CSV table of C-alpha atoms in Angstrom, one decimal:
chain,number,residue,atom,x,y,z
A,1,MET,CA,77.7,-23.2,83.1
A,2,PRO,CA,80.2,-21.0,85.0
A,3,ARG,CA,79.7,-20.8,88.7
A,4,TYR,CA,79.8,-17.5,90.6
A,5,ALA,CA,80.3,-16.9,94.4
A,6,LEU,CA,78.4,-13.9,95.8
A,7,LEU,CA,79.3,-12.0,99.0
A,8,ILE,CA,76.0,-10.5,100.3
A,9,GLU,CA,74.7,-8.1,102.9
A,10,TYR,CA,71.1,-7.8,103.9
A,11,ASP,CA,68.7,-6.4,106.4
A,12,GLY,CA,66.6,-9.4,107.4
A,13,ALA,CA,63.6,-7.4,108.7
A,14,PRO,CA,61.4,-7.4,105.6
A,15,PHE,CA,62.1,-11.0,104.6
A,16,LEU,CA,60.7,-14.4,105.5
A,17,GLY,CA,64.3,-15.5,105.8
A,18,TRP,CA,66.9,-16.7,103.2
A,19,GLN,CA,64.9,-19.5,101.8
A,20,ARG,CA,62.3,-19.2,99.1
A,21,GLN,CA,58.7,-19.3,100.4
A,22,LYS,CA,55.3,-19.4,98.7
A,23,ASP,CA,53.7,-16.9,101.1
A,24,GLY,CA,56.1,-14.0,101.1
A,25,LEU,CA,59.4,-12.5,100.0
A,26,SER,CA,62.8,-14.1,100.8
A,27,VAL,CA,66.3,-13.0,100.2
A,28,GLN,CA,66.8,-15.9,97.8
A,29,GLN,CA,63.8,-14.8,95.7
A,30,VAL,CA,65.1,-11.3,95.4
A,31,LEU,CA,68.5,-12.6,94.2
A,32,GLU,CA,67.1,-15.2,91.8
A,33,GLU,CA,64.8,-12.7,90.2
A,34,ALA,CA,67.7,-10.2,89.9
A,35,ALA,CA,69.9,-12.9,88.3
A,36,ALA,CA,67.4,-14.0,85.6
A,37,PRO,CA,68.4,-11.4,83.0
A,38,LEU,CA,72.0,-12.7,83.3
A,39,ASN,CA,70.8,-16.2,82.7
A,40,GLY,CA,68.8,-15.9,79.5
A,41,GLY,CA,65.7,-14.7,81.3
A,42,VAL,CA,65.5,-17.9,83.4
A,43,GLU,CA,65.7,-17.6,87.2
A,44,PRO,CA,68.7,-19.6,88.4
A,45,VAL,CA,68.9,-21.2,91.8
A,46,VAL,CA,70.9,-19.2,94.3
A,47,GLY,CA,72.1,-21.3,97.2
A,48,ALA,CA,73.6,-19.9,100.4
A,49,ALA,CA,76.2,-20.9,103.0
A,50,GLY,CA,73.6,-20.2,105.8
A,51,ARG,CA,69.9,-20.3,105.4
A,52,THR,CA,69.1,-17.5,107.8
A,53,ASP,CA,65.7,-17.3,109.6
A,54,ALA,CA,63.1,-14.6,109.1
A,55,GLY,CA,64.4,-11.3,110.6
A,56,VAL,CA,68.1,-12.5,110.8
A,57,HIS,CA,70.6,-10.1,109.1
A,58,ALA,CA,73.8,-10.7,107.2
A,59,GLU,CA,76.9,-8.7,106.5
A,60,GLY,CA,78.9,-11.5,105.0
A,61,GLN,CA,76.5,-14.2,103.6
A,62,VAL,CA,78.0,-16.2,100.7
A,63,ALA,CA,75.9,-17.7,98.0
A,64,GLN,CA,76.5,-19.5,94.7
A,65,VAL,CA,74.8,-19.2,91.3
A,66,ASP,CA,75.4,-20.9,88.0
A,67,LEU,CA,74.8,-18.6,85.0
A,68,ALA,CA,74.5,-19.4,81.3
A,69,ALA,CA,77.1,-16.8,80.4
A,70,ASP,CA,80.8,-16.2,81.2
A,71,LEU,CA,80.7,-12.6,82.5
A,72,PRO,CA,83.2,-10.3,84.2
A,73,VAL,CA,82.6,-10.5,88.0
A,74,ASP,CA,82.2,-6.7,88.3
A,75,ARG,CA,79.4,-6.8,85.7
A,76,VAL,CA,77.6,-9.5,87.6
A,77,ARG,CA,77.8,-7.5,90.8
A,78,GLU,CA,76.6,-4.3,89.2
A,79,ALA,CA,73.7,-6.0,87.3
A,80,LEU,CA,72.5,-7.7,90.5
A,81,ASN,CA,72.7,-4.5,92.6
A,82,THR,CA,70.7,-2.6,90.0
A,83,ARG,CA,67.9,-5.2,90.1
A,84,THR,CA,67.7,-6.0,93.8
A,85,ARG,CA,66.4,-2.4,94.4
A,86,PRO,CA,64.5,-1.3,96.4
A,87,HIS,CA,65.1,-4.2,98.7
A,88,PRO,CA,67.8,-4.0,101.4
A,89,VAL,CA,70.0,-6.6,99.8
A,90,SER,CA,73.4,-5.8,98.3
A,91,VAL,CA,76.0,-7.9,96.5
A,92,LEU,CA,79.3,-6.7,97.9
A,93,SER,CA,81.6,-8.7,95.7
A,94,VAL,CA,81.5,-11.5,93.1
A,95,ALA,CA,84.3,-14.1,92.7
A,96,ARG,CA,84.9,-17.2,90.5
A,97,PRO,CA,85.2,-20.1,92.8
A,98,PRO,CA,87.3,-23.2,92.2
A,99,ALA,CA,85.7,-26.3,90.5
A,100,GLU,CA,83.4,-28.3,92.7
A,101,TRP,CA,83.0,-25.4,95.1
A,102,SER,CA,79.7,-25.2,97.1
A,103,ALA,CA,78.7,-22.2,99.1
A,104,ARG,CA,77.2,-24.4,101.7
A,105,PHE,CA,79.2,-27.6,101.7
A,106,SER,CA,82.7,-26.2,101.2
A,107,ALA,CA,82.4,-23.7,104.1
A,108,VAL,CA,84.8,-24.6,106.9
A,109,HIS,CA,84.0,-21.7,109.3
A,110,ARG,CA,81.0,-19.6,110.0
A,111,ALA,CA,80.8,-16.5,112.4
A,112,TYR,CA,77.7,-14.9,113.8
A,113,ARG,CA,77.2,-11.9,116.1
A,114,TYR,CA,74.2,-11.5,118.4
A,115,ARG,CA,73.4,-8.0,119.8
A,116,ILE,CA,71.4,-7.4,123.0
A,117,LEU,CA,70.3,-3.9,123.8
A,118,ASN,CA,70.6,-3.9,127.5
A,119,ARG,CA,69.0,-0.7,128.8
A,120,ARG,CA,65.6,0.4,130.2
A,121,ALA,CA,64.4,2.2,127.1
A,122,ARG,CA,63.3,0.1,124.2
A,123,PRO,CA,65.2,0.4,120.9
A,124,GLY,CA,64.5,3.4,118.6
A,125,LEU,CA,67.2,3.8,116.0
A,126,GLU,CA,68.2,0.1,116.3
A,127,MET,CA,64.7,-1.4,116.3
A,128,GLY,CA,64.8,-4.7,114.4
A,129,ARG,CA,68.6,-5.0,114.9
A,130,VAL,CA,68.8,-5.9,118.5
A,131,TRP,CA,67.1,-8.0,121.3
A,132,HIS,CA,65.9,-5.6,124.0
A,133,VAL,CA,66.6,-6.9,127.5
A,134,PRO,CA,65.7,-4.2,130.0
A,135,GLN,CA,67.0,-6.0,133.1
A,136,ARG,CA,70.7,-5.5,133.8
A,137,LEU,CA,72.8,-8.4,132.4
A,138,ASP,CA,76.0,-9.6,133.9
A,139,ALA,CA,78.1,-10.0,130.8
A,140,ALA,CA,81.1,-11.4,132.6
A,141,ALA,CA,79.0,-14.2,134.1
A,142,MET,CA,77.5,-14.9,130.7
A,143,HIS,CA,81.0,-15.1,129.2
A,144,GLU,CA,82.2,-17.5,131.9
A,145,ALA,CA,79.1,-19.7,131.4
A,146,ALA,CA,79.6,-19.6,127.6
A,147,GLN,CA,83.1,-21.1,127.9
A,148,GLY,CA,81.5,-24.4,129.2
A,149,LEU,CA,79.9,-24.9,125.8
A,150,LEU,CA,83.2,-24.7,123.7
A,151,GLY,CA,84.5,-27.8,122.0
A,152,HIS,CA,83.0,-30.9,120.3
A,153,HIS,CA,79.7,-31.9,121.8
A,154,ASP,CA,76.2,-33.2,121.0
A,155,PHE,CA,74.2,-29.9,120.9
A,156,SER,CA,70.8,-31.5,121.0
A,157,ALA,CA,69.8,-29.3,123.9
A,158,PHE,CA,70.2,-26.2,121.7
A,159,ARG,CA,68.6,-27.6,118.6
A,160,ALA,CA,65.3,-26.6,117.1
A,161,ALA,CA,62.6,-29.3,116.9
A,162,ALA,CA,62.5,-28.6,113.1
A,163,CYS,CA,66.3,-29.1,112.7
A,164,GLN,CA,67.0,-31.4,109.7
A,165,ALA,CA,70.7,-32.1,110.5
A,166,LYS,CA,71.5,-35.9,110.6
A,167,ASP,CA,73.2,-35.6,114.0
A,168,ALA,CA,73.7,-32.9,116.6
A,169,LEU,CA,77.5,-33.2,116.9
A,170,ARG,CA,79.2,-29.8,116.4
A,171,THR,CA,82.4,-28.2,117.4
A,172,LEU,CA,82.0,-24.7,118.9
A,173,ASP,CA,85.2,-22.7,118.4
A,174,ARG,CA,84.2,-19.4,120.0
A,175,LEU,CA,81.4,-18.1,122.2
A,176,ASP,CA,82.5,-14.7,123.6
A,177,VAL,CA,80.2,-12.3,125.5
A,178,SER,CA,81.2,-8.7,126.2
A,179,ARG,CA,79.6,-5.4,127.1
A,180,VAL,CA,79.9,-2.7,124.5
A,181,GLY,CA,78.3,0.5,125.9
A,182,GLU,CA,74.6,-0.2,126.2
A,183,GLU,CA,74.9,-3.5,124.4
A,184,VAL,CA,75.9,-7.0,125.3
A,185,VAL,CA,77.4,-8.6,122.2
A,186,VAL,CA,77.8,-12.3,121.7
A,187,ARG,CA,80.3,-13.6,119.1
A,188,VAL,CA,80.0,-17.2,118.0
A,189,GLU,CA,82.1,-19.2,115.6
A,190,ALA,CA,82.0,-22.9,114.4
A,191,ARG,CA,82.3,-24.9,111.2
A,192,SER,CA,78.6,-25.2,111.2
A,193,PHE,CA,75.6,-24.8,113.4
A,194,LEU,CA,72.3,-26.6,114.1
A,195,HIS,CA,69.0,-24.8,113.4
A,196,HIS,CA,68.4,-22.1,116.1
A,197,GLN,CA,71.6,-23.2,117.9
A,198,VAL,CA,73.0,-19.6,118.3
A,199,ARG,CA,69.6,-18.2,119.4
A,200,ASN,CA,69.0,-21.0,121.8
A,201,MET,CA,72.5,-20.6,123.3
A,202,VAL,CA,72.0,-16.8,123.6
A,203,GLY,CA,68.6,-17.3,125.3
A,204,THR,CA,70.2,-19.7,127.8
A,205,LEU,CA,73.1,-17.4,128.5
A,206,ALA,CA,70.7,-14.5,129.1
A,207,MET,CA,69.1,-16.4,132.0
A,208,VAL,CA,72.6,-16.5,133.6
A,209,GLY,CA,73.1,-12.8,132.8
A,210,ARG,CA,69.8,-12.0,134.6
A,211,GLY,CA,70.9,-14.0,137.6
A,212,GLN,CA,68.1,-16.5,137.2
A,213,ARG,CA,70.5,-19.5,136.8
A,214,PRO,CA,74.1,-20.1,137.9
A,215,VAL,CA,77.2,-19.9,135.7
A,216,SER,CA,77.4,-23.7,135.7
A,217,TRP,CA,73.9,-24.1,134.3
A,218,PRO,CA,74.4,-23.9,130.5
A,219,ARG,CA,77.0,-26.7,130.6
A,220,GLN,CA,74.5,-28.8,132.6
A,221,VAL,CA,71.8,-28.1,130.0
A,222,LEU,CA,74.3,-29.2,127.2
A,223,GLU,CA,75.0,-32.5,129.0
A,224,LEU,CA,71.4,-33.3,129.7
A,225,GLY,CA,70.8,-32.9,125.9
A,226,ASP,CA,67.1,-31.9,126.4
A,227,ARG,CA,65.9,-28.8,124.6
A,228,ARG,CA,63.1,-28.3,127.2
A,229,ARG,CA,65.7,-27.6,129.9
A,230,ALA,CA,67.4,-24.7,128.0
A,231,GLY,CA,66.4,-21.1,127.9
A,232,GLN,CA,64.1,-19.4,125.4
A,233,THR,CA,65.1,-19.0,121.7
A,234,ALA,CA,66.4,-15.4,121.6
A,235,PRO,CA,64.6,-13.3,119.0
A,236,ALA,CA,65.8,-13.4,115.3
A,237,GLU,CA,66.4,-9.7,115.0
A,238,GLY,CA,69.5,-9.6,117.2
A,239,LEU,CA,71.3,-12.1,115.0
A,240,CYS,CA,73.7,-11.2,112.2
A,241,PHE,CA,75.6,-13.7,109.9
A,242,VAL,CA,79.0,-12.1,109.9
A,243,SER,CA,81.3,-14.3,107.7
A,244,VAL,CA,82.0,-17.6,106.1
A,245,ARG,CA,85.4,-19.0,105.4
A,246,TYR,CA,86.5,-21.5,102.7
A,247,ASP,CA,89.6,-23.6,102.3
A,248,PRO,CA,91.2,-22.5,100.0
A,249,PRO,CA,89.8,-19.0,100.7
A,250,LEU,CA,87.8,-17.4,98.0
A,251,ASP,CA,89.6,-14.5,96.2
A,252,TRP,CA,87.1,-11.6,96.5
A,253,PRO,CA,87.9,-8.6,94.3
A,254,ALA,CA,88.2,-5.4,96.3
B,1,MET,CA,52.1,22.7,134.8
B,2,PRO,CA,55.4,20.9,135.4
B,3,ARG,CA,57.8,20.8,132.4
B,4,TYR,CA,59.7,17.7,131.4
B,5,ALA,CA,62.8,17.3,129.2
B,6,LEU,CA,62.9,14.2,127.0
B,7,LEU,CA,66.1,12.6,125.6
B,8,ILE,CA,64.9,10.9,122.4
B,9,GLU,CA,66.2,8.4,119.8
B,10,TYR,CA,64.5,7.7,116.5
B,11,ASP,CA,64.9,6.1,113.1
B,12,GLY,CA,63.8,8.9,110.7
B,13,ALA,CA,62.9,6.6,107.8
B,14,PRO,CA,59.2,6.2,108.3
B,15,PHE,CA,58.5,9.8,109.3
B,16,LEU,CA,57.8,13.1,107.5
B,17,GLY,CA,60.3,14.6,109.9
B,18,TRP,CA,60.1,15.9,113.4
B,19,GLN,CA,57.3,18.5,112.8
B,20,ARG,CA,53.6,17.6,112.8
B,21,GLN,CA,52.1,17.4,109.3
B,22,LYS,CA,48.6,17.0,108.1
B,23,ASP,CA,49.5,14.4,105.4
B,24,GLY,CA,51.5,11.8,107.3
B,25,LEU,CA,53.2,10.7,110.5
B,26,SER,CA,55.8,12.8,112.3
B,27,VAL,CA,57.9,12.0,115.3
B,28,GLN,CA,56.2,14.9,117.1
B,29,GLN,CA,52.8,13.3,116.5
B,30,VAL,CA,53.9,9.9,117.8
B,31,LEU,CA,55.1,11.6,121.0
B,32,GLU,CA,52.2,13.9,121.5
B,33,GLU,CA,49.7,11.0,121.1
B,34,ALA,CA,51.8,8.9,123.5
B,35,ALA,CA,51.8,11.7,126.1
B,36,ALA,CA,48.0,12.4,126.1
B,37,PRO,CA,47.2,9.8,128.8
B,38,LEU,CA,49.7,11.6,131.1
B,39,ASN,CA,48.0,14.9,130.5
B,40,GLY,CA,44.3,14.1,131.3
B,41,GLY,CA,43.7,12.7,127.8
B,42,VAL,CA,44.7,15.9,126.1
B,43,GLU,CA,47.5,15.8,123.6
B,44,PRO,CA,50.2,18.3,124.8
B,45,VAL,CA,52.6,20.1,122.5
B,46,VAL,CA,56.0,18.5,122.4
B,47,GLY,CA,58.7,20.9,121.1
B,48,ALA,CA,62.2,19.8,120.0
B,49,ALA,CA,65.7,21.3,120.0
B,50,GLY,CA,66.1,20.4,116.3
B,51,ARG,CA,63.2,20.1,113.9
B,52,THR,CA,64.8,17.3,111.8
B,53,ASP,CA,63.7,16.8,108.1
B,54,ALA,CA,62.0,13.7,106.8
B,55,GLY,CA,64.4,10.7,106.9
B,56,VAL,CA,66.8,12.3,109.3
B,57,HIS,CA,67.7,10.2,112.4
B,58,ALA,CA,68.3,11.2,116.0
B,59,GLU,CA,70.3,9.5,118.8
B,60,GLY,CA,70.2,12.5,121.1
B,61,GLN,CA,67.2,14.7,120.2
B,62,VAL,CA,65.9,16.7,123.2
B,63,ALA,CA,62.3,17.8,123.5
B,64,GLN,CA,60.1,19.5,126.1
B,65,VAL,CA,56.6,18.8,127.2
B,66,ASP,CA,54.3,20.3,129.9
B,67,LEU,CA,52.1,17.8,131.6
B,68,ALA,CA,49.1,18.4,133.9
B,69,ALA,CA,50.5,16.1,136.6
B,70,ASP,CA,53.7,16.0,138.7
B,71,LEU,CA,55.0,12.6,137.9
B,72,PRO,CA,58.3,10.7,138.6
B,73,VAL,CA,60.6,11.0,135.6
B,74,ASP,CA,61.0,7.2,135.3
B,75,ARG,CA,57.2,6.8,135.1
B,76,VAL,CA,57.0,9.4,132.3
B,77,ARG,CA,59.7,7.6,130.3
B,78,GLU,CA,58.1,4.1,130.8
B,79,ALA,CA,54.6,5.4,129.9
B,80,LEU,CA,55.8,7.1,126.8
B,81,ASN,CA,57.8,4.1,125.6
B,82,THR,CA,54.9,1.8,126.1
B,83,ARG,CA,52.8,4.0,123.9
B,84,THR,CA,55.2,5.0,121.1
B,85,ARG,CA,55.2,1.3,120.0
B,86,PRO,CA,55.4,0.1,117.3
B,87,HIS,CA,57.2,3.2,115.9
B,88,PRO,CA,61.0,3.4,116.0
B,89,VAL,CA,61.0,6.2,118.6
B,90,SER,CA,62.3,5.7,122.1
B,91,VAL,CA,62.6,8.0,125.1
B,92,LEU,CA,66.0,7.3,126.6
B,93,SER,CA,65.7,9.5,129.7
B,94,VAL,CA,63.4,12.1,131.2
B,95,ALA,CA,64.6,15.1,133.4
B,96,ARG,CA,63.1,18.0,135.2
B,97,PRO,CA,64.6,21.1,133.6
B,98,PRO,CA,65.2,24.4,135.4
B,99,ALA,CA,62.5,27.2,135.3
B,100,GLU,CA,62.3,29.0,132.0
B,101,TRP,CA,64.1,26.3,130.2
B,102,SER,CA,63.3,25.7,126.5
B,103,ALA,CA,64.5,22.7,124.5
B,104,ARG,CA,65.0,24.9,121.5
B,105,PHE,CA,66.0,28.3,122.7
B,106,SER,CA,68.2,27.2,125.7
B,107,ALA,CA,70.4,25.0,123.6
B,108,VAL,CA,74.0,26.2,123.4
B,109,HIS,CA,75.5,23.5,121.3
B,110,ARG,CA,74.2,21.0,118.7
B,111,ALA,CA,76.1,18.0,117.1
B,112,TYR,CA,75.3,16.1,114.0
B,113,ARG,CA,76.9,13.2,112.2
B,114,TYR,CA,76.7,12.5,108.5
B,115,ARG,CA,77.5,9.0,107.1
B,116,ILE,CA,78.5,8.4,103.5
B,117,LEU,CA,78.8,4.8,102.4
B,118,ASN,CA,81.7,5.0,100.0
B,119,ARG,CA,82.0,1.8,98.1
B,120,ARG,CA,80.8,0.4,94.8
B,121,ALA,CA,78.0,-1.8,96.2
B,122,ARG,CA,74.8,0.0,97.2
B,123,PRO,CA,73.7,-0.2,100.9
B,124,GLY,CA,72.1,-3.4,102.2
B,125,LEU,CA,72.1,-3.6,106.0
B,126,GLU,CA,72.5,0.2,106.3
B,127,MET,CA,69.9,1.2,103.6
B,128,GLY,CA,68.2,4.4,104.8
B,129,ARG,CA,71.1,5.2,107.2
B,130,VAL,CA,73.7,6.4,104.8
B,131,TRP,CA,74.3,8.3,101.6
B,132,HIS,CA,75.7,6.0,99.0
B,133,VAL,CA,78.6,7.6,96.9
B,134,PRO,CA,80.1,4.9,94.7
B,135,GLN,CA,83.1,7.0,93.4
B,136,ARG,CA,86.1,7.0,95.7
B,137,LEU,CA,86.1,10.1,98.0
B,138,ASP,CA,89.3,11.8,99.2
B,139,ALA,CA,88.4,12.2,102.8
B,140,ALA,CA,91.6,14.1,103.6
B,141,ALA,CA,90.8,16.7,100.9
B,142,MET,CA,87.3,17.0,102.2
B,143,HIS,CA,88.6,17.6,105.7
B,144,GLU,CA,91.0,20.2,104.6
B,145,ALA,CA,88.3,22.0,102.6
B,146,ALA,CA,86.0,21.8,105.6
B,147,GLN,CA,88.4,23.8,107.8
B,148,GLY,CA,87.8,26.8,105.6
B,149,LEU,CA,84.2,27.0,106.8
B,150,LEU,CA,84.9,27.1,110.5
B,151,GLY,CA,84.2,30.2,112.6
B,152,HIS,CA,81.6,33.0,112.5
B,153,HIS,CA,80.2,33.6,109.0
B,154,ASP,CA,77.1,34.4,107.0
B,155,PHE,CA,76.2,30.9,105.8
B,156,SER,CA,73.6,32.1,103.1
B,157,ALA,CA,75.4,29.9,100.6
B,158,PHE,CA,74.4,26.8,102.5
B,159,ARG,CA,70.9,27.8,103.5
B,160,ALA,CA,67.7,26.3,102.1
B,161,ALA,CA,65.3,28.6,100.3
B,162,ALA,CA,62.7,27.7,102.8
B,163,CYS,CA,64.9,28.6,105.8
B,164,GLN,CA,63.0,30.8,108.2
B,165,ALA,CA,65.9,32.1,110.3
B,166,LYS,CA,66.1,35.9,110.6
B,167,ASP,CA,69.7,36.0,109.5
B,168,ALA,CA,72.3,33.6,108.2
B,169,LEU,CA,75.1,34.4,110.7
B,170,ARG,CA,76.2,31.3,112.5
B,171,THR,CA,79.4,30.0,114.2
B,172,LEU,CA,80.6,26.7,113.0
B,173,ASP,CA,82.7,25.1,115.8
B,174,ARG,CA,83.6,21.7,114.2
B,175,LEU,CA,83.5,20.2,110.7
B,176,ASP,CA,85.6,17.1,110.7
B,177,VAL,CA,85.7,14.6,107.8
B,178,SER,CA,87.3,11.2,108.3
B,179,ARG,CA,87.3,7.7,106.7
B,180,VAL,CA,86.0,4.9,108.9
B,181,GLY,CA,86.3,1.6,106.9
B,182,GLU,CA,84.0,1.8,104.0
B,183,GLU,CA,82.4,5.0,105.3
B,184,VAL,CA,83.3,8.7,105.2
B,185,VAL,CA,81.9,10.3,108.3
B,186,VAL,CA,81.4,14.0,108.8
B,187,ARG,CA,81.0,15.4,112.3
B,188,VAL,CA,79.5,18.9,112.7
B,189,GLU,CA,79.0,21.1,115.7
B,190,ALA,CA,77.6,24.6,116.3
B,191,ARG,CA,75.3,26.5,118.6
B,192,SER,CA,72.7,26.3,115.9
B,193,PHE,CA,72.3,25.6,112.2
B,194,LEU,CA,70.3,27.0,109.3
B,195,HIS,CA,67.8,24.8,107.5
B,196,HIS,CA,69.7,22.2,105.3
B,197,GLN,CA,73.0,23.8,106.3
B,198,VAL,CA,74.7,20.5,107.3
B,199,ARG,CA,73.4,18.7,104.2
B,200,ASN,CA,74.4,21.5,101.9
B,201,MET,CA,77.9,21.6,103.4
B,202,VAL,CA,78.2,17.8,103.0
B,203,GLY,CA,77.1,18.0,99.4
B,204,THR,CA,79.6,20.7,98.7
B,205,LEU,CA,82.5,18.8,100.4
B,206,ALA,CA,81.6,15.7,98.4
B,207,MET,CA,82.4,17.5,95.2
B,208,VAL,CA,85.9,18.2,96.6
B,209,GLY,CA,86.1,14.5,97.7
B,210,ARG,CA,85.3,13.4,94.1
B,211,GLY,CA,87.9,15.7,92.7
B,212,GLN,CA,85.4,17.8,90.8
B,213,ARG,CA,86.4,21.0,92.7
B,214,PRO,CA,89.6,22.1,94.5
B,215,VAL,CA,90.1,22.2,98.2
B,216,SER,CA,89.7,26.0,98.2
B,217,TRP,CA,86.3,25.9,96.6
B,218,PRO,CA,83.9,25.5,99.6
B,219,ARG,CA,85.4,28.6,101.2
B,220,GLN,CA,84.9,30.5,98.0
B,221,VAL,CA,81.3,29.4,97.9
B,222,LEU,CA,80.8,30.6,101.5
B,223,GLU,CA,82.2,34.0,100.6
B,224,LEU,CA,80.1,34.4,97.5
B,225,GLY,CA,77.0,33.8,99.7
B,226,ASP,CA,75.0,32.3,96.8
B,227,ARG,CA,73.2,29.0,97.3
B,228,ARG,CA,73.3,28.3,93.6
B,229,ARG,CA,77.1,28.1,93.6
B,230,ALA,CA,77.2,25.4,96.3
B,231,GLY,CA,76.9,21.6,95.8
B,232,GLN,CA,73.8,19.5,96.0
B,233,THR,CA,71.9,19.0,99.2
B,234,ALA,CA,73.1,15.6,100.5
B,235,PRO,CA,70.3,13.2,101.1
B,236,ALA,CA,68.5,13.2,104.5
B,237,GLU,CA,69.1,9.6,105.3
B,238,GLY,CA,72.8,10.0,106.0
B,239,LEU,CA,72.2,12.6,108.7
B,240,CYS,CA,71.8,11.9,112.4
B,241,PHE,CA,71.2,14.4,115.2
B,242,VAL,CA,73.7,13.3,117.8
B,243,SER,CA,73.4,15.6,120.8
B,244,VAL,CA,72.3,18.9,122.3
B,245,ARG,CA,74.0,20.7,125.2
B,246,TYR,CA,72.5,23.2,127.6
B,247,ASP,CA,74.0,25.7,130.1
B,248,PRO,CA,73.6,24.7,132.9
B,249,PRO,CA,73.6,21.0,131.6
B,250,LEU,CA,70.4,19.0,132.1
B,251,ASP,CA,70.7,16.3,134.7
B,252,TRP,CA,69.6,13.2,132.9
B,253,PRO,CA,68.9,10.2,135.2
B,254,ALA,CA,71.0,7.1,134.2
């Protein structure tokens, strides 16, 4: 059966997350139901590069699906987008990946963005897209603290209790914090992440930003390796899965 | 009774528009209910600079409210924001306007932005925030055509049948069309607008952008003064009320 790679955008607000659940709607279910007519009426499995949590958004999620038929990629995209309505899920592009390619296991680089709305007034237009922190954050101090987490480490201190990864060794390539108007934006990149790793790092950096902990503290938390020493898990709604890279790169039609 | 000016942001998607309606929720109702505890339990009237349609967003709407008590502006903002939850309406700032000031009638300048998502795939993350036009639009042609509408004219051709204004004479100060990545963004400014004027102008310019009409056509439509000759009314969800200016300017606390 031919394999297709899907480049996907979604608003995470109405979903229980990427992964299929018995008790409510997931992005995976919307796509699997949309793909059934392209697969002889049978719902295929759609697997993703990143199994985002409930409320987490994506502007560049990548997924894979095997379909019974050999179809033009534009037709697959159009057919899926007709049938994902009215849900806020859109297939931006469809490609034919190389043999043995896996959306999840072939990924060599993942990028996330975390948005903090840092003003007194709560979110109106951006409700559900940002974490609201009303106290003034020192973005420069957060950025400095973040640099202490870069590189190859055991990230147990920033790992969810439910994390199923075999080990907590990861290589963090980028953790930039900057102020953009009323927002503090965190940009994170690595080959792969532990469950809740980005949100736990952001929650920890926010304590530095509020002046509750020194700039040196997140690095100490990392070295202690104890989740209970870190900051809160930042809320899901501020997080967006921005992009995934493969080697060789996928050739997405424009 | 002291008058307060409110600077407001909202996501228009869940509302029937600004104006109070019997058959569903409006932004005005959310704010009037939120303000009642500041007014001895009685809902005050909250009047806006622009009575936006259902689905239209605002990042800089201005409204007025008279309250029984003389309160610090920060307290008014915080109290309103506590009580507008969980609706996507936020009071960004509260000011004390000069005597005789009216949010609607004292406004000397209004700015709107209209966002068109111009790509094959339907909106995912930006669903409800943009008008989706899958055919490639020529933004430069739209901009050139738009310049023919600038200045003081009778805008009857771009006026809704339900428009209640006494006459259709308006002065259009700005109508810029530009491409920003996958979007075509229209920026419009005038002292005031007719009902549906922005959306009718955008729908007309889109016909030029698609190549269905020449660049000279929107000016001809204007001169004919007949609504039936213009393009479709562009959908509400692409429109955002950006700002209102007063003379003298209001002094918004940071």
